[in-house]
């Protein structure tokens, strides 16, 4: 009787990332390109939502990956690469805001373009531009929480680790951000008064 070969499960995203980082440490240029393909757009997206400038967001993403390349040899195999990248990118964004003399929790100026997936985040909004403007006007910590959980799809645990807060504190940030978004979008007529979806289903 023929015996079938056992199928090997493909590596998880975290395992694949760890293998690529090890390859980068060994000087594999292809691994660098693969990591950029996997994560660059999302890092730029997060930085853009925090800074509101495409060129600045790209600079932050470049600095983030340069830090990864320089530390690849010391990478811990149990570390989550996406969490590390978002943490570094967010900290670099905050550094830029501080150097520009901008209060971290002050509203950002209006964004010239809508956030790429704003309509998925707030599905009752009529235009992504208006939603992006309201997200940009949130205090920085609320804006980061919304971006990490709803835009980047991270779990509450991972998002809390990036922000350096407890899961309970993250949930509080999300609730306040959703409430504020729902109120503002209702005031401007973008959603109806009961627009729970517009605020991510916040109570």
Coordinates of C-alpha atoms in Angstrom, one line a residue:
X1 CA 0.0 0.0 0.0
X2 CA 1.3 3.4 -1.0
X3 CA 2.1 5.7 1.9
X4 CA 1.4 9.3 1.2
X5 CA 4.0 11.9 2.2
X6 CA 3.0 14.1 5.1
X7 CA 2.2 17.6 4.0
X8 CA 4.3 20.3 5.6
X9 CA 2.3 23.3 6.7
X10 CA 3.5 26.6 5.2
X11 CA 5.2 28.9 7.6
X12 CA 3.0 31.5 9.3
X13 CA 3.5 35.2 8.5
X14 CA 5.5 35.7 11.7
X15 CA 7.7 32.7 10.9
X16 CA 8.2 33.8 7.3
X17 CA 9.2 37.3 8.6
X18 CA 11.7 35.8 11.0
X19 CA 13.3 33.7 8.3
X20 CA 13.6 36.7 6.0
X21 CA 15.2 38.8 8.8
X22 CA 17.7 36.0 9.3
X23 CA 18.4 36.0 5.6
X24 CA 18.9 39.8 5.7
X25 CA 21.5 39.4 8.5
X26 CA 23.3 36.9 6.2
X27 CA 23.5 39.5 3.4
X28 CA 20.6 38.3 1.3
X29 CA 19.5 41.2 -0.9
X30 CA 16.4 39.3 -2.1
X31 CA 15.2 39.0 1.5
X32 CA 15.4 42.7 1.9
X33 CA 13.2 43.2 -1.2
X34 CA 10.7 40.5 0.1
X35 CA 10.4 42.2 3.4
X36 CA 9.8 45.6 1.7
X37 CA 7.1 44.0 -0.5
X38 CA 5.4 42.5 2.6
X39 CA 5.5 45.6 4.9
X40 CA 6.5 48.8 3.2
X41 CA 3.1 50.0 2.1
X42 CA 1.5 49.5 5.5
X43 CA 4.3 51.3 7.3
X44 CA 4.0 54.2 4.9
X45 CA 0.3 54.2 5.4
X46 CA 0.6 54.4 9.2
X47 CA 3.1 57.2 9.0
X48 CA 1.0 59.1 6.5
X49 CA -2.0 59.0 8.7
X50 CA 0.1 60.4 11.6
X51 CA 2.0 63.0 9.7
X52 CA -0.3 63.9 6.8
X53 CA 2.5 64.3 4.3
X54 CA 3.4 61.6 1.8
X55 CA 7.1 62.5 1.5
X56 CA 7.6 62.6 5.2
X57 CA 5.8 59.2 5.6
X58 CA 8.1 57.7 3.0
X59 CA 11.2 59.1 4.8
X60 CA 9.9 57.6 8.1
X61 CA 9.4 54.2 6.4
X62 CA 12.9 54.4 4.9
X63 CA 14.4 55.1 8.4
X64 CA 12.3 52.3 9.9
X65 CA 13.7 49.7 7.5
X66 CA 17.2 51.0 7.8
X67 CA 17.0 50.4 11.5
X68 CA 15.8 46.9 10.8
X69 CA 18.7 46.2 8.4
X70 CA 21.2 47.4 11.0
X71 CA 19.7 45.2 13.7
X72 CA 18.9 42.1 11.7
X73 CA 21.8 40.1 13.2
X74 CA 20.5 40.6 16.7
X75 CA 16.9 39.9 15.9
X76 CA 15.1 37.8 18.5
X77 CA 13.3 34.8 16.8
X78 CA 10.3 35.3 19.1
X79 CA 9.7 39.0 18.1
X80 CA 6.8 40.0 15.9
X81 CA 8.2 42.0 13.0
X82 CA 5.0 43.9 12.2
X83 CA 4.7 45.1 15.8
X84 CA 8.3 46.2 15.9
X85 CA 8.0 48.0 12.6
X86 CA 4.9 49.9 13.6
X87 CA 6.4 50.8 17.0
X88 CA 9.5 52.2 15.4
X89 CA 7.6 54.1 12.7
X90 CA 5.2 55.6 15.2
X91 CA 8.1 56.8 17.4
X92 CA 9.8 58.3 14.4
X93 CA 6.6 60.1 13.5
X94 CA 6.3 61.5 17.1
X95 CA 9.9 62.7 16.9
X96 CA 9.2 64.6 13.8
X97 CA 6.1 66.2 15.3
X98 CA 8.0 67.3 18.3
X99 CA 10.9 68.7 16.3
X100 CA 8.4 70.6 14.2
X101 CA 7.1 72.2 17.4
X102 CA 3.7 70.5 17.0
X103 CA 1.8 69.4 20.1
X104 CA 1.4 65.7 20.0
X105 CA -2.2 65.7 20.9
X106 CA -3.0 68.8 18.8
X107 CA -5.2 68.3 15.7
X108 CA -3.3 67.7 12.4
X109 CA -4.1 69.9 9.4
X110 CA -6.6 68.6 6.8
X111 CA -5.2 65.8 4.7
X112 CA -5.1 66.6 0.9
X113 CA -6.1 63.0 0.0
X114 CA -8.3 60.5 1.8
X115 CA -6.9 57.6 3.8
X116 CA -6.8 54.6 1.5
X117 CA -9.2 52.4 3.5
X118 CA -11.2 55.0 5.4
X119 CA -14.5 53.8 3.8
X120 CA -13.9 50.4 5.2
X121 CA -13.2 51.8 8.6
X122 CA -16.3 54.0 8.7
X123 CA -18.7 52.4 6.2
X124 CA -21.5 54.9 6.7
X125 CA -19.4 57.9 5.7
X126 CA -20.3 59.3 2.3
X127 CA -16.8 60.3 1.3
X128 CA -13.4 59.0 2.4
X129 CA -12.0 62.5 2.3
X130 CA -14.3 63.7 5.1
X131 CA -13.6 60.6 7.2
X132 CA -9.8 61.1 6.8
X133 CA -10.1 64.7 7.9
X134 CA -11.9 63.7 11.0
X135 CA -9.5 60.9 11.8
X136 CA -6.6 63.4 11.3
X137 CA -8.3 65.8 13.8
X138 CA -8.3 63.2 16.6
X139 CA -5.7 63.4 19.4
X140 CA -2.5 61.5 18.4
X141 CA -3.0 58.5 20.7
X142 CA -6.6 58.0 19.6
X143 CA -5.6 58.5 16.0
X144 CA -2.8 55.8 16.4
X145 CA -5.2 53.4 18.1
X146 CA -7.8 53.7 15.2
X147 CA -5.1 53.4 12.6
X148 CA -3.4 50.3 14.1
X149 CA -6.6 48.4 14.9
X150 CA -9.0 49.4 12.1
X151 CA -6.6 50.4 9.3
X152 CA -3.7 47.9 9.9
X153 CA -5.9 45.1 11.3
X154 CA -3.8 44.5 14.4
X155 CA -5.2 42.8 17.5
X156 CA -5.9 44.9 20.6
X157 CA -3.0 43.2 22.3
X158 CA -0.5 44.0 19.5
X159 CA -1.8 47.6 19.2
X160 CA -1.6 48.1 22.9
X161 CA 2.0 46.9 22.9
X162 CA 3.0 49.3 20.1
X163 CA 1.4 52.2 22.0
X164 CA 2.9 51.1 25.3
X165 CA -0.4 50.9 27.1
X166 CA -2.6 48.2 28.6
X167 CA -5.3 46.5 26.6
X168 CA -7.9 48.3 28.8
X169 CA -6.3 51.7 28.0
X170 CA -6.3 50.9 24.3
X171 CA -10.0 50.0 24.4
X172 CA -10.7 53.3 26.1
X173 CA -8.8 55.1 23.4
X174 CA -10.7 53.3 20.7
X175 CA -14.1 54.0 22.4
X176 CA -13.3 57.7 22.7
X177 CA -12.1 57.9 19.2
X178 CA -15.2 56.2 17.8
X179 CA -17.5 58.3 19.8
X180 CA -15.8 61.5 18.6
X181 CA -15.9 60.3 15.0
X182 CA -19.5 59.4 15.2
X183 CA -20.4 62.8 16.8
X184 CA -18.4 64.8 14.2
X185 CA -19.7 62.8 11.2
X186 CA -23.3 63.1 12.5
X187 CA -22.9 66.9 13.0
X188 CA -21.7 67.3 9.4
X189 CA -24.4 65.1 8.0
X190 CA -22.1 62.4 6.8
X191 CA -24.0 59.7 8.8
X192 CA -27.3 59.5 10.5
X193 CA -27.6 60.1 14.2
X194 CA -27.5 56.4 14.9
X195 CA -24.5 55.8 12.8
X196 CA -22.8 53.1 14.9
X197 CA -20.9 51.7 11.9
X198 CA -19.3 55.1 11.3
X199 CA -17.6 54.9 14.7
X200 CA -16.5 51.3 14.4
X201 CA -19.5 50.0 16.4
X202 CA -18.6 51.8 19.6
X203 CA -21.2 51.6 22.4

